[in-house]
Amino acid sequence: MPEEEEVVLHLDLPTATALADLIYNVGEHQAAGIPIAQLSTDDSERLGRVLHDLWRALGVPLPYGDLRGREPRRRV
């Protein structure tokens, strides 16, 4: 089996917590239709930085033209 490439992001505790909460809430929303709670401004900014770093690591262009690469499958 070929070794897969890794993408590693380092998160501080508040960012990791915000990301875990968001993933959980999206899962509950999809599974049971529970509304997704609105993010605080701080959490929104934290998660925006994570998304920026993740797209960079994947070589995906950012909405404002940061990098060349392939387009994300979906931007909401």
PDB file of N, CA, C and O in Angstrom:
ATOM      1  N   MET A   1       0.850  -1.170   0.000  1.00  0.00           N
ATOM      2  CA  MET A   1       0.000   0.000   0.000  1.00  0.00           C
ATOM      3  C   MET A   1       0.899   1.238   0.000  1.00  0.00           C
ATOM      4  O   MET A   1       1.775   1.364   0.853  1.00  0.00           O
ATOM      5  N   PRO A   2       0.678   2.178  -0.948  1.00  0.00           N
ATOM      6  CA  PRO A   2       1.517   3.372  -0.989  1.00  0.00           C
ATOM      7  C   PRO A   2       1.250   4.279   0.207  1.00  0.00           C
ATOM      8  O   PRO A   2       0.127   4.363   0.699  1.00  0.00           O
ATOM      9  N   GLU A   3       2.314   4.916   0.655  1.00  0.00           N
ATOM     10  CA  GLU A   3       2.179   5.833   1.784  1.00  0.00           C
ATOM     11  C   GLU A   3       1.460   7.099   1.328  1.00  0.00           C
ATOM     12  O   GLU A   3       1.765   7.662   0.283  1.00  0.00           O
ATOM     13  N   GLU A   4       0.476   7.530   2.094  1.00  0.00           N
ATOM     14  CA  GLU A   4      -0.281   8.729   1.758  1.00  0.00           C
ATOM     15  C   GLU A   4       0.424   9.962   2.301  1.00  0.00           C
ATOM     16  O   GLU A   4       1.070   9.908   3.341  1.00  0.00           O
ATOM     17  N   GLU A   5       0.283  11.055   1.574  1.00  0.00           N
ATOM     18  CA  GLU A   5       0.818  12.321   2.057  1.00  0.00           C
ATOM     19  C   GLU A   5      -0.003  12.781   3.246  1.00  0.00           C
ATOM     20  O   GLU A   5      -1.171  12.450   3.373  1.00  0.00           O
ATOM     21  N   GLU A   6       0.618  13.548   4.100  1.00  0.00           N
ATOM     22  CA  GLU A   6      -0.078  14.078   5.267  1.00  0.00           C
ATOM     23  C   GLU A   6      -0.170  15.587   5.193  1.00  0.00           C
ATOM     24  O   GLU A   6       0.698  16.242   4.634  1.00  0.00           O
ATOM     25  N   VAL A   7      -1.221  16.108   5.758  1.00  0.00           N
ATOM     26  CA  VAL A   7      -1.365  17.534   5.971  1.00  0.00           C
ATOM     27  C   VAL A   7      -1.470  17.706   7.476  1.00  0.00           C
ATOM     28  O   VAL A   7      -2.335  17.108   8.113  1.00  0.00           O
ATOM     29  N   VAL A   8      -0.581  18.490   8.033  1.00  0.00           N
ATOM     30  CA  VAL A   8      -0.549  18.681   9.477  1.00  0.00           C
ATOM     31  C   VAL A   8      -0.784  20.156   9.782  1.00  0.00           C
ATOM     32  O   VAL A   8      -0.092  21.021   9.249  1.00  0.00           O
ATOM     33  N   LEU A   9      -1.777  20.417  10.597  1.00  0.00           N
ATOM     34  CA  LEU A   9      -2.043  21.763  11.075  1.00  0.00           C
ATOM     35  C   LEU A   9      -1.912  21.753  12.595  1.00  0.00           C
ATOM     36  O   LEU A   9      -2.382  20.835  13.253  1.00  0.00           O
ATOM     37  N   HIS A  10      -1.288  22.765  13.134  1.00  0.00           N
ATOM     38  CA  HIS A  10      -1.170  22.886  14.585  1.00  0.00           C
ATOM     39  C   HIS A  10      -2.187  23.913  15.056  1.00  0.00           C
ATOM     40  O   HIS A  10      -2.245  25.028  14.530  1.00  0.00           O
ATOM     41  N   LEU A  11      -3.002  23.516  16.019  1.00  0.00           N
ATOM     42  CA  LEU A  11      -4.072  24.380  16.517  1.00  0.00           C
ATOM     43  C   LEU A  11      -3.883  24.656  17.994  1.00  0.00           C
ATOM     44  O   LEU A  11      -3.536  23.751  18.761  1.00  0.00           O
ATOM     45  N   ASP A  12      -4.162  25.875  18.395  1.00  0.00           N
ATOM     46  CA  ASP A  12      -4.182  26.147  19.829  1.00  0.00           C
ATOM     47  C   ASP A  12      -5.484  25.565  20.395  1.00  0.00           C
ATOM     48  O   ASP A  12      -6.381  25.165  19.645  1.00  0.00           O
ATOM     49  N   LEU A  13      -5.578  25.466  21.704  1.00  0.00           N
ATOM     50  CA  LEU A  13      -6.731  24.820  22.335  1.00  0.00           C
ATOM     51  C   LEU A  13      -8.059  25.490  21.995  1.00  0.00           C
ATOM     52  O   LEU A  13      -9.019  24.789  21.654  1.00  0.00           O
ATOM     53  N   PRO A  14      -8.172  26.827  22.053  1.00  0.00           N
ATOM     54  CA  PRO A  14      -9.469  27.438  21.704  1.00  0.00           C
ATOM     55  C   PRO A  14      -9.873  27.146  20.247  1.00  0.00           C
ATOM     56  O   PRO A  14     -11.054  26.907  19.968  1.00  0.00           O
ATOM     57  N   THR A  15      -8.921  27.141  19.339  1.00  0.00           N
ATOM     58  CA  THR A  15      -9.229  26.860  17.935  1.00  0.00           C
ATOM     59  C   THR A  15      -9.635  25.411  17.755  1.00  0.00           C
ATOM     60  O   THR A  15     -10.610  25.108  17.055  1.00  0.00           O
ATOM     61  N   ALA A  16      -8.916  24.502  18.386  1.00  0.00           N
ATOM     62  CA  ALA A  16      -9.258  23.080  18.289  1.00  0.00           C
ATOM     63  C   ALA A  16     -10.651  22.822  18.862  1.00  0.00           C
ATOM     64  O   ALA A  16     -11.433  22.051  18.295  1.00  0.00           O
ATOM     65  N   THR A  17     -10.978  23.489  19.952  1.00  0.00           N
ATOM     66  CA  THR A  17     -12.298  23.339  20.562  1.00  0.00           C
ATOM     67  C   THR A  17     -13.388  23.877  19.635  1.00  0.00           C
ATOM     68  O   THR A  17     -14.421  23.223  19.440  1.00  0.00           O
ATOM     69  N   ALA A  18     -13.150  25.042  19.043  1.00  0.00           N
ATOM     70  CA  ALA A  18     -14.132  25.627  18.126  1.00  0.00           C
ATOM     71  C   ALA A  18     -14.342  24.718  16.917  1.00  0.00           C
ATOM     72  O   ALA A  18     -15.470  24.509  16.470  1.00  0.00           O
ATOM     73  N   LEU A  19     -13.257  24.142  16.402  1.00  0.00           N
ATOM     74  CA  LEU A  19     -13.370  23.248  15.248  1.00  0.00           C
ATOM     75  C   LEU A  19     -14.122  21.977  15.613  1.00  0.00           C
ATOM     76  O   LEU A  19     -15.009  21.533  14.875  1.00  0.00           O
ATOM     77  N   ALA A  20     -13.818  21.391  16.758  1.00  0.00           N
ATOM     78  CA  ALA A  20     -14.516  20.181  17.198  1.00  0.00           C
ATOM     79  C   ALA A  20     -16.010  20.453  17.400  1.00  0.00           C
ATOM     80  O   ALA A  20     -16.855  19.655  16.972  1.00  0.00           O
ATOM     81  N   ASP A  21     -16.328  21.591  18.012  1.00  0.00           N
ATOM     82  CA  ASP A  21     -17.735  21.950  18.218  1.00  0.00           C
ATOM     83  C   ASP A  21     -18.454  22.130  16.884  1.00  0.00           C
ATOM     84  O   ASP A  21     -19.588  21.675  16.719  1.00  0.00           O
ATOM     85  N   LEU A  22     -17.805  22.800  15.943  1.00  0.00           N
ATOM     86  CA  LEU A  22     -18.427  23.035  14.644  1.00  0.00           C
ATOM     87  C   LEU A  22     -18.666  21.725  13.900  1.00  0.00           C
ATOM     88  O   LEU A  22     -19.750  21.496  13.362  1.00  0.00           O
ATOM     89  N   ILE A  23     -17.673  20.847  13.887  1.00  0.00           N
ATOM     90  CA  ILE A  23     -17.834  19.550  13.209  1.00  0.00           C
ATOM     91  C   ILE A  23     -18.974  18.759  13.861  1.00  0.00           C
ATOM     92  O   ILE A  23     -19.811  18.167  13.169  1.00  0.00           O
ATOM     93  N   TYR A  24     -19.028  18.750  15.173  1.00  0.00           N
ATOM     94  CA  TYR A  24     -20.107  18.054  15.882  1.00  0.00           C
ATOM     95  C   TYR A  24     -21.464  18.647  15.508  1.00  0.00           C
ATOM     96  O   TYR A  24     -22.411  17.926  15.199  1.00  0.00           O
ATOM     97  N   ASN A  25     -21.561  19.984  15.542  1.00  0.00           N
ATOM     98  CA  ASN A  25     -22.830  20.645  15.237  1.00  0.00           C
ATOM     99  C   ASN A  25     -23.274  20.389  13.800  1.00  0.00           C
ATOM    100  O   ASN A  25     -24.474  20.184  13.547  1.00  0.00           O
ATOM    101  N   VAL A  26     -22.358  20.382  12.862  1.00  0.00           N
ATOM    102  CA  VAL A  26     -22.708  20.085  11.470  1.00  0.00           C
ATOM    103  C   VAL A  26     -23.204  18.646  11.362  1.00  0.00           C
ATOM    104  O   VAL A  26     -24.200  18.365  10.688  1.00  0.00           O
ATOM    105  N   GLY A  27     -22.540  17.725  12.043  1.00  0.00           N
ATOM    106  CA  GLY A  27     -22.980  16.326  12.040  1.00  0.00           C
ATOM    107  C   GLY A  27     -24.375  16.162  12.614  1.00  0.00           C
ATOM    108  O   GLY A  27     -25.214  15.446  12.056  1.00  0.00           O
ATOM    109  N   GLU A  28     -24.649  16.837  13.722  1.00  0.00           N
ATOM    110  CA  GLU A  28     -25.981  16.776  14.325  1.00  0.00           C
ATOM    111  C   GLU A  28     -27.017  17.425  13.421  1.00  0.00           C
ATOM    112  O   GLU A  28     -28.150  16.960  13.328  1.00  0.00           O
ATOM    113  N   HIS A  29     -26.622  18.487  12.745  1.00  0.00           N
ATOM    114  CA  HIS A  29     -27.529  19.149  11.812  1.00  0.00           C
ATOM    115  C   HIS A  29     -27.901  18.196  10.676  1.00  0.00           C
ATOM    116  O   HIS A  29     -29.071  18.063  10.323  1.00  0.00           O
ATOM    117  N   GLN A  30     -26.906  17.511  10.135  1.00  0.00           N
ATOM    118  CA  GLN A  30     -27.179  16.586   9.036  1.00  0.00           C
ATOM    119  C   GLN A  30     -27.945  15.362   9.518  1.00  0.00           C
ATOM    120  O   GLN A  30     -28.817  14.859   8.817  1.00  0.00           O
ATOM    121  N   ALA A  31     -27.632  14.876  10.706  1.00  0.00           N
ATOM    122  CA  ALA A  31     -28.280  13.660  11.203  1.00  0.00           C
ATOM    123  C   ALA A  31     -29.702  13.903  11.682  1.00  0.00           C
ATOM    124  O   ALA A  31     -30.584  13.070  11.456  1.00  0.00           O
ATOM    125  N   ALA A  32     -29.937  15.026  12.347  1.00  0.00           N
ATOM    126  CA  ALA A  32     -31.237  15.218  12.992  1.00  0.00           C
ATOM    127  C   ALA A  32     -31.880  16.559  12.689  1.00  0.00           C
ATOM    128  O   ALA A  32     -32.922  16.884  13.252  1.00  0.00           O
ATOM    129  N   GLY A  33     -31.255  17.358  11.850  1.00  0.00           N
ATOM    130  CA  GLY A  33     -31.844  18.651  11.505  1.00  0.00           C
ATOM    131  C   GLY A  33     -31.736  19.697  12.585  1.00  0.00           C
ATOM    132  O   GLY A  33     -32.429  20.710  12.548  1.00  0.00           O
ATOM    133  N   ILE A  34     -30.879  19.449  13.570  1.00  0.00           N
ATOM    134  CA  ILE A  34     -30.689  20.428  14.642  1.00  0.00           C
ATOM    135  C   ILE A  34     -30.015  21.669  14.060  1.00  0.00           C
ATOM    136  O   ILE A  34     -29.073  21.551  13.290  1.00  0.00           O
ATOM    137  N   PRO A  35     -30.506  22.864  14.400  1.00  0.00           N
ATOM    138  CA  PRO A  35     -29.886  24.075  13.851  1.00  0.00           C
ATOM    139  C   PRO A  35     -28.418  24.200  14.258  1.00  0.00           C
ATOM    140  O   PRO A  35     -28.030  23.804  15.355  1.00  0.00           O
ATOM    141  N   ILE A  36     -27.630  24.742  13.353  1.00  0.00           N
ATOM    142  CA  ILE A  36     -26.220  24.992  13.646  1.00  0.00           C
ATOM    143  C   ILE A  36     -26.141  26.327  14.379  1.00  0.00           C
ATOM    144  O   ILE A  36     -26.629  27.346  13.886  1.00  0.00           O
ATOM    145  N   ALA A  37     -25.524  26.303  15.542  1.00  0.00           N
ATOM    146  CA  ALA A  37     -25.412  27.513  16.349  1.00  0.00           C
ATOM    147  C   ALA A  37     -24.522  28.536  15.642  1.00  0.00           C
ATOM    148  O   ALA A  37     -23.545  28.177  14.982  1.00  0.00           O
ATOM    149  N   GLN A  38     -24.883  29.788  15.787  1.00  0.00           N
ATOM    150  CA  GLN A  38     -24.074  30.856  15.210  1.00  0.00           C
ATOM    151  C   GLN A  38     -22.742  30.921  15.947  1.00  0.00           C
ATOM    152  O   GLN A  38     -22.686  30.801  17.174  1.00  0.00           O
ATOM    153  N   LEU A  39     -21.661  31.127  15.195  1.00  0.00           N
ATOM    154  CA  LEU A  39     -20.333  31.218  15.789  1.00  0.00           C
ATOM    155  C   LEU A  39     -20.115  32.600  16.386  1.00  0.00           C
ATOM    156  O   LEU A  39     -20.599  33.598  15.844  1.00  0.00           O
ATOM    157  N   SER A  40     -19.354  32.641  17.452  1.00  0.00           N
ATOM    158  CA  SER A  40     -18.931  33.936  17.978  1.00  0.00           C
ATOM    159  C   SER A  40     -17.947  34.546  16.977  1.00  0.00           C
ATOM    160  O   SER A  40     -17.389  33.851  16.119  1.00  0.00           O
ATOM    161  N   THR A  41     -17.721  35.834  17.083  1.00  0.00           N
ATOM    162  CA  THR A  41     -16.758  36.491  16.198  1.00  0.00           C
ATOM    163  C   THR A  41     -15.377  35.881  16.355  1.00  0.00           C
ATOM    164  O   THR A  41     -14.682  35.620  15.369  1.00  0.00           O
ATOM    165  N   ASP A  42     -14.969  35.601  17.604  1.00  0.00           N
ATOM    166  CA  ASP A  42     -13.654  35.006  17.850  1.00  0.00           C
ATOM    167  C   ASP A  42     -13.537  33.637  17.193  1.00  0.00           C
ATOM    168  O   ASP A  42     -12.537  33.333  16.540  1.00  0.00           O
ATOM    169  N   ASP A  43     -14.562  32.791  17.382  1.00  0.00           N
ATOM    170  CA  ASP A  43     -14.519  31.450  16.787  1.00  0.00           C
ATOM    171  C   ASP A  43     -14.539  31.530  15.262  1.00  0.00           C
ATOM    172  O   ASP A  43     -13.837  30.779  14.588  1.00  0.00           O
ATOM    173  N   SER A  44     -15.311  32.434  14.718  1.00  0.00           N
ATOM    174  CA  SER A  44     -15.366  32.597  13.275  1.00  0.00           C
ATOM    175  C   SER A  44     -13.994  32.986  12.717  1.00  0.00           C
ATOM    176  O   SER A  44     -13.538  32.438  11.707  1.00  0.00           O
ATOM    177  N   GLU A  45     -13.323  33.905  13.387  1.00  0.00           N
ATOM    178  CA  GLU A  45     -11.988  34.314  12.950  1.00  0.00           C
ATOM    179  C   GLU A  45     -10.982  33.172  13.095  1.00  0.00           C
ATOM    180  O   GLU A  45     -10.158  32.952  12.209  1.00  0.00           O
ATOM    181  N   ARG A  46     -11.065  32.446  14.202  1.00  0.00           N
ATOM    182  CA  ARG A  46     -10.164  31.304  14.405  1.00  0.00           C
ATOM    183  C   ARG A  46     -10.345  30.269  13.297  1.00  0.00           C
ATOM    184  O   ARG A  46      -9.380  29.785  12.711  1.00  0.00           O
ATOM    185  N   LEU A  47     -11.596  29.922  13.034  1.00  0.00           N
ATOM    186  CA  LEU A  47     -11.874  28.898  12.031  1.00  0.00           C
ATOM    187  C   LEU A  47     -11.568  29.393  10.624  1.00  0.00           C
ATOM    188  O   LEU A  47     -11.176  28.610   9.757  1.00  0.00           O
ATOM    189  N   GLY A  48     -11.697  30.685  10.398  1.00  0.00           N
ATOM    190  CA  GLY A  48     -11.288  31.253   9.118  1.00  0.00           C
ATOM    191  C   GLY A  48      -9.800  31.080   8.885  1.00  0.00           C
ATOM    192  O   GLY A  48      -9.364  30.755   7.772  1.00  0.00           O
ATOM    193  N   ARG A  49      -9.006  31.252   9.943  1.00  0.00           N
ATOM    194  CA  ARG A  49      -7.550  31.041   9.822  1.00  0.00           C
ATOM    195  C   ARG A  49      -7.235  29.576   9.565  1.00  0.00           C
ATOM    196  O   ARG A  49      -6.336  29.247   8.788  1.00  0.00           O
ATOM    197  N   VAL A  50      -7.966  28.668  10.213  1.00  0.00           N
ATOM    198  CA  VAL A  50      -7.760  27.235   9.974  1.00  0.00           C
ATOM    199  C   VAL A  50      -8.064  26.903   8.515  1.00  0.00           C
ATOM    200  O   VAL A  50      -7.296  26.200   7.851  1.00  0.00           O
ATOM    201  N   LEU A  51      -9.183  27.412   8.011  1.00  0.00           N
ATOM    202  CA  LEU A  51      -9.548  27.145   6.626  1.00  0.00           C
ATOM    203  C   LEU A  51      -8.497  27.712   5.672  1.00  0.00           C
ATOM    204  O   LEU A  51      -8.095  27.054   4.711  1.00  0.00           O
ATOM    205  N   HIS A  52      -8.018  28.897   5.943  1.00  0.00           N
ATOM    206  CA  HIS A  52      -6.960  29.508   5.137  1.00  0.00           C
ATOM    207  C   HIS A  52      -5.726  28.607   5.126  1.00  0.00           C
ATOM    208  O   HIS A  52      -5.171  28.297   4.067  1.00  0.00           O
ATOM    209  N   ASP A  53      -5.290  28.169   6.303  1.00  0.00           N
ATOM    210  CA  ASP A  53      -4.109  27.306   6.398  1.00  0.00           C
ATOM    211  C   ASP A  53      -4.332  25.963   5.713  1.00  0.00           C
ATOM    212  O   ASP A  53      -3.422  25.429   5.069  1.00  0.00           O
ATOM    213  N   LEU A  54      -5.530  25.413   5.860  1.00  0.00           N
ATOM    214  CA  LEU A  54      -5.834  24.130   5.237  1.00  0.00           C
ATOM    215  C   LEU A  54      -5.822  24.250   3.715  1.00  0.00           C
ATOM    216  O   LEU A  54      -5.233  23.425   3.021  1.00  0.00           O
ATOM    217  N   TRP A  55      -6.466  25.272   3.175  1.00  0.00           N
ATOM    218  CA  TRP A  55      -6.453  25.456   1.719  1.00  0.00           C
ATOM    219  C   TRP A  55      -5.035  25.647   1.209  1.00  0.00           C
ATOM    220  O   TRP A  55      -4.657  25.105   0.184  1.00  0.00           O
ATOM    221  N   ARG A  56      -4.228  26.420   1.938  1.00  0.00           N
ATOM    222  CA  ARG A  56      -2.822  26.608   1.539  1.00  0.00           C
ATOM    223  C   ARG A  56      -2.094  25.277   1.508  1.00  0.00           C
ATOM    224  O   ARG A  56      -1.372  24.981   0.570  1.00  0.00           O
ATOM    225  N   ALA A  57      -2.261  24.473   2.558  1.00  0.00           N
ATOM    226  CA  ALA A  57      -1.587  23.178   2.640  1.00  0.00           C
ATOM    227  C   ALA A  57      -2.016  22.248   1.505  1.00  0.00           C
ATOM    228  O   ALA A  57      -1.230  21.421   1.041  1.00  0.00           O
ATOM    229  N   LEU A  58      -3.252  22.383   1.052  1.00  0.00           N
ATOM    230  CA  LEU A  58      -3.770  21.556  -0.035  1.00  0.00           C
ATOM    231  C   LEU A  58      -3.468  22.133  -1.416  1.00  0.00           C
ATOM    232  O   LEU A  58      -3.763  21.505  -2.427  1.00  0.00           O
ATOM    233  N   GLY A  59      -2.911  23.335  -1.460  1.00  0.00           N
ATOM    234  CA  GLY A  59      -2.630  23.971  -2.728  1.00  0.00           C
ATOM    235  C   GLY A  59      -3.877  24.475  -3.430  1.00  0.00           C
ATOM    236  O   GLY A  59      -3.923  24.589  -4.648  1.00  0.00           O
ATOM    237  N   VAL A  60      -4.902  24.779  -2.657  1.00  0.00           N
ATOM    238  CA  VAL A  60      -6.175  25.250  -3.204  1.00  0.00           C
ATOM    239  C   VAL A  60      -6.147  26.779  -3.221  1.00  0.00           C
ATOM    240  O   VAL A  60      -5.761  27.400  -2.234  1.00  0.00           O
ATOM    241  N   PRO A  61      -6.574  27.391  -4.332  1.00  0.00           N
ATOM    242  CA  PRO A  61      -6.584  28.853  -4.362  1.00  0.00           C
ATOM    243  C   PRO A  61      -7.605  29.408  -3.381  1.00  0.00           C
ATOM    244  O   PRO A  61      -8.688  28.864  -3.243  1.00  0.00           O
ATOM    245  N   LEU A  62      -7.230  30.465  -2.737  1.00  0.00           N
ATOM    246  CA  LEU A  62      -8.144  31.109  -1.810  1.00  0.00           C
ATOM    247  C   LEU A  62      -9.077  32.025  -2.585  1.00  0.00           C
ATOM    248  O   LEU A  62      -8.764  32.429  -3.709  1.00  0.00           O
ATOM    249  N   PRO A  63     -10.224  32.340  -2.015  1.00  0.00           N
ATOM    250  CA  PRO A  63     -11.210  33.145  -2.739  1.00  0.00           C
ATOM    251  C   PRO A  63     -10.640  34.457  -3.267  1.00  0.00           C
ATOM    252  O   PRO A  63     -11.091  34.990  -4.242  1.00  0.00           O
ATOM    253  N   TYR A  64      -9.610  34.969  -2.614  1.00  0.00           N
ATOM    254  CA  TYR A  64      -9.032  36.243  -3.024  1.00  0.00           C
ATOM    255  C   TYR A  64      -7.703  36.051  -3.744  1.00  0.00           C
ATOM    256  O   TYR A  64      -6.869  36.933  -3.756  1.00  0.00           O
ATOM    257  N   GLY A  65      -7.490  34.848  -4.362  1.00  0.00           N
ATOM    258  CA  GLY A  65      -6.369  34.631  -5.248  1.00  0.00           C
ATOM    259  C   GLY A  65      -5.016  34.461  -4.590  1.00  0.00           C
ATOM    260  O   GLY A  65      -4.000  34.865  -5.142  1.00  0.00           O
ATOM    261  N   ASP A  66      -4.953  33.833  -3.432  1.00  0.00           N
ATOM    262  CA  ASP A  66      -3.685  33.675  -2.715  1.00  0.00           C
ATOM    263  C   ASP A  66      -2.731  32.708  -3.404  1.00  0.00           C
ATOM    264  O   ASP A  66      -1.547  32.956  -3.472  1.00  0.00           O
ATOM    265  N   LEU A  67      -3.220  31.594  -3.892  1.00  0.00           N
ATOM    266  CA  LEU A  67      -2.356  30.558  -4.454  1.00  0.00           C
ATOM    267  C   LEU A  67      -2.939  30.004  -5.738  1.00  0.00           C
ATOM    268  O   LEU A  67      -4.143  29.987  -5.921  1.00  0.00           O
ATOM    269  N   ARG A  68      -2.072  29.485  -6.561  1.00  0.00           N
ATOM    270  CA  ARG A  68      -2.553  28.727  -7.713  1.00  0.00           C
ATOM    271  C   ARG A  68      -2.739  27.286  -7.273  1.00  0.00           C
ATOM    272  O   ARG A  68      -2.044  26.790  -6.412  1.00  0.00           O
ATOM    273  N   GLY A  69      -3.643  26.595  -7.907  1.00  0.00           N
ATOM    274  CA  GLY A  69      -3.906  25.201  -7.568  1.00  0.00           C
ATOM    275  C   GLY A  69      -5.298  24.837  -8.026  1.00  0.00           C
ATOM    276  O   GLY A  69      -5.898  25.519  -8.833  1.00  0.00           O
ATOM    277  N   ARG A  70      -5.803  23.755  -7.489  1.00  0.00           N
ATOM    278  CA  ARG A  70      -7.136  23.331  -7.902  1.00  0.00           C
ATOM    279  C   ARG A  70      -8.204  24.030  -7.064  1.00  0.00           C
ATOM    280  O   ARG A  70      -7.950  24.455  -5.944  1.00  0.00           O
ATOM    281  N   GLU A  71      -9.362  24.121  -7.613  1.00  0.00           N
ATOM    282  CA  GLU A  71     -10.480  24.763  -6.920  1.00  0.00           C
ATOM    283  C   GLU A  71     -11.019  23.830  -5.843  1.00  0.00           C
ATOM    284  O   GLU A  71     -11.045  22.618  -6.020  1.00  0.00           O
ATOM    285  N   PRO A  72     -11.465  24.367  -4.714  1.00  0.00           N
ATOM    286  CA  PRO A  72     -12.119  23.518  -3.722  1.00  0.00           C
ATOM    287  C   PRO A  72     -13.383  22.913  -4.325  1.00  0.00           C
ATOM    288  O   PRO A  72     -14.001  23.503  -5.205  1.00  0.00           O
ATOM    289  N   ARG A  73     -13.732  21.754  -3.847  1.00  0.00           N
ATOM    290  CA  ARG A  73     -14.940  21.118  -4.354  1.00  0.00           C
ATOM    291  C   ARG A  73     -16.176  21.937  -4.072  1.00  0.00           C
ATOM    292  O   ARG A  73     -17.098  21.962  -4.837  1.00  0.00           O
ATOM    293  N   ARG A  74     -16.176  22.596  -2.938  1.00  0.00           N
ATOM    294  CA  ARG A  74     -17.363  23.367  -2.578  1.00  0.00           C
ATOM    295  C   ARG A  74     -16.972  24.490  -1.630  1.00  0.00           C
ATOM    296  O   ARG A  74     -16.296  24.254  -0.640  1.00  0.00           O
ATOM    297  N   ARG A  75     -17.397  25.664  -1.948  1.00  0.00           N
ATOM    298  CA  ARG A  75     -17.236  26.785  -1.036  1.00  0.00           C
ATOM    299  C   ARG A  75     -18.612  27.295  -0.712  1.00  0.00           C
ATOM    300  O   ARG A  75     -19.381  27.608  -1.610  1.00  0.00           O
ATOM    301  N   VAL A  76     -18.921  27.399   0.560  1.00  0.00           N
ATOM    302  CA  VAL A  76     -20.239  27.869   0.974  1.00  0.00           C
ATOM    303  C   VAL A  76     -20.106  29.290   1.462  1.00  0.00           C
ATOM    304  O   VAL A  76     -19.190  29.667   2.083  1.00  0.00           O
TER     305      VAL A  76
END
